[in-house]
Amino acid sequence: MKPVRIGLLGCGTVGGGVVQLLHENARYLASRVGAELSIARVLVRAPERERVPQLSRALLTTDPELLFNDSSIDLFVEVIGGVDPARAYVERALDQGRSVVTANKMLLALHGPALVDRAIARGADLAFEGSVGGGIPIVRTLREALASDWVVSLRGIINGTCNYILSRMSLEGSTFEAALAEAQELGYAEAEPSLDVDGHDAAHKLVVLAMLAFGARVSIGSVPVEGIRRIQPIDHQFAARFGFAIKHLAIGRDHGGAVELRVHPALVRRESVLANVSGVLNAIALEGRALGPCLLSGRGAGDLPTAVSVVADIVDVARARLHGTAGLDTRAIQLQARPVQPLEDLVCRSYLRFPVRDRPGVLARIAGALGECGVSIEQMVQQGSSSSETPVQIVLLTHAARERDVTRALLLLRDADFAVQPALRIRVDE
Ligand code: NDP
Ligand code: HSE
C-alpha cells in the first residue's frame, strides 16, 4: 500500500512531538493504519530554528504553495496556532477535499461551526482531539463513547499552564512570574501566554467542549472569563485555612434553552478530586443523564501528550481514507445556536481578600457595604498589623449570595480611602 502523505503546518512544540511520535512508532502505526505514515513537507516560519532531530531539514519550507499544490499530500495537520494564517490554510485544505487534523482551540472556538460545515460540504474530516485536554481523549469520549447519552454538566481544569502555576504557588510558594517562566520552558504555555493566564485558552476549550457535549454553538464573547493573574501565594494559604484549594475551572451546564458557561479561578474543597489534580495535569468531570459522573484526567499540555492525540486523529483520518469509511464522521457534529446564561444570576459563596490600611472602622465599613447589598459573612480572618509597611489583609468567606450583589458591594468599596488595592474575589465551587 502507498504511504499516507502528511502536510505538516507548523513544527514547534506540538509539531515536534508529532514528528517524534510518527518516527518512534512508525512500524506500529503502519500496521494499525495499513500503510506507512510519511511526512511529505513541513511549513514553518523560520527554517533555521533548531528542531527535533527526527525531522529531516530537507522537508522544511516557508512556502505554503509547495504543500497546497502537491496533490500527493493526503491530509494536513495544522499546529501553527491562532487564526491567521491557520484559518486560511485549514479552509484551503478542506476546499481541496483533504482532511485536516488540528490542535487549534482558538480557531475552533472562533470558527469551528463554519469549519465543520465546510468539511461536511467537501466530504472531508476535521479532527481535533488535541485541542482540549492535551493527551486526554475527551473529544472522542464526547463524540463516541457518550453518543448514547446526554451530558448535562462538565467541570474541569483545562489549562495546564494555569494549573502548573497555581500548583507551584501553592505547594512551593513560587511567584507567579517564576512559575509562568517554568511553564513556558516546559512547552505548556501558548505562544502568547496571556491566553493561558487570563483564562482565554480555557474559554476556547470550553466552547469546543460545549459544541460536543451540548451541541451548542455559542459566541466566545458571551462566555465570562477570568484568569489567575491576581492570585498570590497568600491566597492559597488563606484558602487552605478555610479548607479549600484554588483551581482555575471551566464550568458548563446545559439548562435546556440557555447554556451556563464560565471560566474563572475557584475555591474547591481540599478533599475533592479536582483539588488534587496538580501541575500540568488536567481533569474533566462529566455528568451524563444516564451515565452519572465520569472523570477523565491526564497530562493536559506538552509536546508528546498532545502529539498522542494528534497522531491518533491522523491514524483515524488515514484509515478512513484508505478504507473508504467514515473516519471521525464530521457529519455527526450537529450544532444549534444557544444563548449563554448571564453570570449575574449565579448564586455562590465567595472568598474576598481586601488589602487595606489598618485603621479604626475599616472592618465595619467592609461589613456594612456587604450587608447593604444583602451579602452575609460566614468567616473572617485578618493578617498583618498597622506597624508594618505592607497592607493588612482582611479575608472573608461569604454565605451564598447573588453575583450581582457581591459585584455591587465590591464597587461600593473599590474607591474607599482605606483600600490599598481593589479586593480580590474568588467564587467557591461547591
Ligand atoms: P509553537 O509556537 O511552539 O509552534 C508553532 C509553529 O507554527 C512553529 O513551528 C512556527 O514556525 C509555525 N508558525 C507560526 N506562524 C507561522 C506562519 N505564519 N507560517 C508558517 N508557520 C508558522 O506552538 P505549539 O506547538 O505550542 O502550539 C501549536 C498549536 O497547538 C496551537 O494551536 C496550540 O494552541 C495548540 N496546542 C498546544 C499545546 C501545547 O502544549 N503547547 C497543547 C495542545 C494544543 P517556527 O518554528 O519557524 O517559528
Ligand atoms: N497552553 C495550553 C495549556 C496548552 O497550558 O493548557 C494545552 O492546550
Tab-separated table of N, CA and C and ligand atoms in Angstrom, residues 9-16 42-51 61-62 64 78-82 84-86 89 102-107 130-135 161 186-192 195 201 205 280 300-303 305-307 310, ligand 1:
chain	number	residue	atom	x	y	z
A	9	LEU	N	1.683	21.567	8.970
A	9	LEU	CA	1.662	23.039	9.017
A	9	LEU	C	2.077	23.458	10.421
A	10	GLY	N	3.344	23.857	10.597
A	10	GLY	CA	3.886	24.225	11.903
A	10	GLY	C	4.676	23.076	12.489
A	11	CYS	N	5.795	23.415	13.107
A	11	CYS	CA	6.604	22.373	13.752
A	11	CYS	C	7.311	22.947	14.978
A	12	GLY	N	6.481	23.410	15.938
A	12	GLY	CA	7.014	23.915	17.201
A	12	GLY	C	6.893	22.818	18.250
A	13	THR	N	6.337	23.164	19.405
A	13	THR	CA	6.218	22.185	20.497
A	13	THR	C	5.395	20.971	20.057
A	14	VAL	N	4.166	21.219	19.600
A	14	VAL	CA	3.276	20.100	19.261
A	14	VAL	C	3.738	19.422	17.969
A	15	GLY	N	4.054	20.225	16.954
A	15	GLY	CA	4.521	19.649	15.687
A	15	GLY	C	5.755	18.786	15.897
A	16	GLY	N	6.656	19.248	16.762
A	16	GLY	CA	7.863	18.466	17.071
A	16	GLY	C	7.492	17.134	17.711
A	42	VAL	N	6.995	20.225	5.515
A	42	VAL	CA	6.712	20.890	6.788
A	42	VAL	C	6.805	22.399	6.596
A	43	LEU	N	5.688	23.081	6.850
A	43	LEU	CA	5.668	24.540	6.710
A	43	LEU	C	6.029	25.189	8.044
A	44	VAL	N	7.024	26.078	8.030
A	44	VAL	CA	7.403	26.814	9.242
A	44	VAL	C	7.642	28.269	8.863
A	45	ARG	N	7.981	29.054	9.892
A	45	ARG	CA	8.236	30.483	9.667
A	45	ARG	C	9.732	30.740	9.559
A	46	ALA	N	10.509	30.078	10.415
A	46	ALA	CA	11.961	30.324	10.484
A	46	ALA	C	12.699	28.987	10.370
A	47	PRO	N	13.032	28.554	9.140
A	47	PRO	CA	13.601	27.210	8.945
A	47	PRO	C	14.930	26.999	9.663
A	48	GLU	N	15.617	28.083	9.984
A	48	GLU	CA	16.938	27.951	10.622
A	48	GLU	C	16.828	27.531	12.094
A	49	ARG	N	15.619	27.632	12.674
A	49	ARG	CA	15.459	27.272	14.101
A	49	ARG	C	15.813	25.814	14.347
A	50	GLU	N	16.266	25.548	15.589
A	50	GLU	CA	16.563	24.154	15.945
A	50	GLU	C	15.254	23.360	16.026
A	51	ARG	N	15.259	22.133	15.522
A	51	ARG	CA	14.044	21.280	15.532
A	51	ARG	C	14.375	19.928	16.147
A	61	THR	N	9.921	24.153	4.677
A	61	THR	CA	9.714	25.228	3.701
A	61	THR	C	8.953	26.365	4.371
A	62	THR	N	9.087	27.554	3.784
A	62	THR	CA	8.268	28.687	4.246
A	62	THR	C	7.189	29.007	3.203
A	64	PRO	N	3.805	28.051	1.534
A	64	PRO	CA	2.623	27.184	1.647
A	64	PRO	C	2.203	26.566	0.311
A	78	GLU	N	-2.610	20.812	11.175
A	78	GLU	CA	-2.374	22.236	11.459
A	78	GLU	C	-1.999	22.402	12.923
A	79	VAL	N	-0.735	22.745	13.167
A	79	VAL	CA	-0.267	23.019	14.538
A	79	VAL	C	0.541	24.325	14.536
A	80	ILE	N	-0.028	25.304	13.842
A	80	ILE	CA	0.557	26.654	13.835
A	80	ILE	C	-0.002	27.432	15.022
A	81	GLY	N	-1.323	27.341	15.192
A	81	GLY	CA	-1.995	28.071	16.268
A	81	GLY	C	-2.527	29.405	15.779
A	82	GLY	N	-3.471	29.987	16.558
A	82	GLY	CA	-4.053	31.285	16.215
A	82	GLY	C	-4.986	31.183	15.016
A	84	ASP	N	-4.865	33.561	12.140
A	84	ASP	CA	-4.261	33.978	10.877
A	84	ASP	C	-2.778	33.571	10.850
A	85	PRO	N	-2.327	32.757	9.945
A	85	PRO	CA	-2.927	32.255	8.718
A	85	PRO	C	-3.561	30.860	8.853
A	86	ALA	N	-3.657	30.325	10.089
A	86	ALA	CA	-4.116	28.936	10.246
A	86	ALA	C	-5.490	28.710	9.604
A	89	TYR	N	-5.381	28.342	5.859
A	89	TYR	CA	-4.780	27.064	5.452
A	89	TYR	C	-5.769	25.905	5.652
A	102	THR	N	-6.277	19.153	13.597
A	102	THR	CA	-5.769	20.387	14.217
A	102	THR	C	-5.834	20.289	15.737
A	103	ALA	N	-4.932	21.047	16.400
A	103	ALA	CA	-4.971	21.139	17.866
A	103	ALA	C	-5.316	22.566	18.279
A	104	ASN	N	-5.876	23.313	17.327
A	104	ASN	CA	-6.020	24.757	17.481
A	104	ASN	C	-7.389	25.135	18.057
A	105	LYS	N	-7.445	25.208	19.395
A	105	LYS	CA	-8.735	25.500	20.054
A	105	LYS	C	-9.208	26.920	19.801
A	106	MET	N	-8.271	27.866	19.623
A	106	MET	CA	-8.713	29.237	19.344
A	106	MET	C	-9.471	29.277	18.009
A	107	LEU	N	-8.906	28.637	17.014
A	107	LEU	CA	-9.543	28.604	15.698
A	107	LEU	C	-10.918	27.929	15.784
A	130	GLY	N	-6.563	16.911	19.902
A	130	GLY	CA	-5.501	17.625	20.639
A	130	GLY	C	-5.902	19.011	21.099
A	131	SER	N	-7.098	19.478	20.685
A	131	SER	CA	-7.441	20.865	21.004
A	131	SER	C	-7.874	21.045	22.462
A	132	VAL	N	-8.324	19.992	23.116
A	132	VAL	CA	-8.757	20.106	24.521
A	132	VAL	C	-8.116	18.992	25.343
A	133	GLY	N	-7.514	19.374	26.449
A	133	GLY	CA	-7.019	18.369	27.398
A	133	GLY	C	-5.742	17.658	26.967
A	134	GLY	N	-4.972	18.219	26.030
A	134	GLY	CA	-3.695	17.609	25.631
A	134	GLY	C	-3.867	16.153	25.244
A	135	GLY	N	-3.343	15.244	26.073
A	135	GLY	CA	-3.394	13.823	25.747
A	135	GLY	C	-4.647	13.108	26.241
A	161	THR	N	-1.149	25.297	31.911
A	161	THR	CA	-0.264	26.372	32.389
A	161	THR	C	-0.808	26.968	33.682
A	186	LEU	N	8.797	24.537	29.689
A	186	LEU	CA	8.358	23.144	29.522
A	186	LEU	C	7.445	22.962	28.300
A	187	GLY	N	7.143	24.060	27.592
A	187	GLY	CA	6.338	23.959	26.362
A	187	GLY	C	4.844	23.870	26.631
A	188	TYR	N	4.406	24.263	27.845
A	188	TYR	CA	2.978	24.171	28.165
A	188	TYR	C	2.212	25.410	27.707
A	189	ALA	N	2.883	26.570	27.743
A	189	ALA	CA	2.171	27.829	27.509
A	189	ALA	C	1.955	28.075	26.023
A	190	GLU	N	0.933	28.878	25.726
A	190	GLU	CA	0.695	29.319	24.347
A	190	GLU	C	1.805	30.270	23.933
A	191	ALA	N	1.950	30.459	22.609
A	191	ALA	CA	2.952	31.401	22.106
A	191	ALA	C	2.728	32.770	22.765
A	192	GLU	N	1.467	33.127	22.992
A	192	GLU	CA	1.115	34.357	23.712
A	192	GLU	C	0.549	33.918	25.067
A	195	LEU	N	-2.950	34.310	26.844
A	195	LEU	CA	-4.107	33.450	26.524
A	195	LEU	C	-4.335	32.443	27.641
A	201	ASP	N	-7.596	30.750	26.872
A	201	ASP	CA	-7.375	29.411	26.318
A	201	ASP	C	-8.410	28.432	26.895
A	205	LYS	N	-11.366	26.305	24.901
A	205	LYS	CA	-11.596	24.857	25.060
A	205	LYS	C	-13.024	24.586	25.535
A	280	VAL	N	0.825	20.015	35.533
A	280	VAL	CA	0.265	20.169	34.177
A	280	VAL	C	-0.953	19.262	33.947
A	300	GLY	N	-2.311	17.607	30.340
A	300	GLY	CA	-3.132	18.479	29.514
A	300	GLY	C	-2.368	19.369	28.565
A	301	ALA	N	-1.045	19.291	28.550
A	301	ALA	CA	-0.248	20.129	27.648
A	301	ALA	C	1.120	19.480	27.500
A	302	GLY	N	1.889	20.021	26.545
A	302	GLY	CA	3.243	19.499	26.321
A	302	GLY	C	3.319	18.740	25.009
A	303	ASP	N	4.543	18.555	24.516
A	303	ASP	CA	4.740	18.016	23.167
A	303	ASP	C	4.191	16.598	22.983
A	305	PRO	N	2.359	14.394	25.067
A	305	PRO	CA	0.945	14.106	25.362
A	305	PRO	C	0.014	14.632	24.269
A	306	THR	N	0.273	15.850	23.810
A	306	THR	CA	-0.611	16.407	22.773
A	306	THR	C	-0.431	15.651	21.459
A	307	ALA	N	0.825	15.259	21.181
A	307	ALA	CA	1.082	14.507	19.943
A	307	ALA	C	0.329	13.172	19.948
A	310	VAL	N	-2.974	14.072	18.572
A	310	VAL	CA	-2.908	14.489	17.162
A	310	VAL	C	-2.652	13.261	16.278
B	1	NDP	P1	4.608	26.770	18.775
B	1	NDP	O1	4.624	28.266	18.843
B	1	NDP	O2	5.600	26.012	19.561
B	1	NDP	O3	4.720	26.304	17.252
B	1	NDP	C1	4.067	26.979	16.210
B	1	NDP	C2	4.671	26.525	14.886
B	1	NDP	O4	3.984	27.171	13.846
B	1	NDP	C3	6.151	26.867	14.722
B	1	NDP	O5	6.810	25.828	14.089
B	1	NDP	C4	6.128	28.096	13.835
B	1	NDP	O6	7.271	28.197	12.982
B	1	NDP	C5	4.926	27.826	12.980
B	1	NDP	N1	4.332	29.068	12.500
B	1	NDP	C6	3.880	30.113	13.237
B	1	NDP	N2	3.400	31.072	12.426
B	1	NDP	C7	3.563	30.619	11.167
B	1	NDP	C8	3.283	31.169	9.890
B	1	NDP	N3	2.732	32.372	9.732
B	1	NDP	N4	3.585	30.430	8.786
B	1	NDP	C9	4.145	29.212	8.929
B	1	NDP	N5	4.446	28.634	10.108
B	1	NDP	C10	4.152	29.341	11.213
B	1	NDP	O7	3.115	26.346	19.185
B	1	NDP	P2	2.640	24.978	19.824
B	1	NDP	O8	3.225	23.843	19.110
B	1	NDP	O9	2.753	25.057	21.307
B	1	NDP	O10	1.068	25.060	19.524
B	1	NDP	C11	0.557	24.762	18.245
B	1	NDP	C12	-0.955	24.617	18.344
B	1	NDP	O11	-1.273	23.549	19.229
B	1	NDP	C13	-1.677	25.838	18.921
B	1	NDP	O12	-2.944	25.935	18.331
B	1	NDP	C14	-1.821	25.495	20.395
B	1	NDP	O13	-2.884	26.163	20.992
B	1	NDP	C15	-2.093	24.026	20.296
B	1	NDP	N6	-1.789	23.233	21.479
B	1	NDP	C16	-0.598	23.398	22.137
B	1	NDP	C17	-0.291	22.601	23.221
B	1	NDP	C18	0.994	22.730	23.961
B	1	NDP	O14	1.134	22.049	24.996
B	1	NDP	N7	1.941	23.536	23.530
B	1	NDP	C19	-1.227	21.567	23.677
B	1	NDP	C20	-2.454	21.473	22.908
B	1	NDP	C21	-2.701	22.283	21.850
B	1	NDP	P3	8.755	28.414	13.562
B	1	NDP	O15	9.067	27.145	14.304
B	1	NDP	O16	9.587	28.583	12.363
B	1	NDP	O17	8.674	29.606	14.455
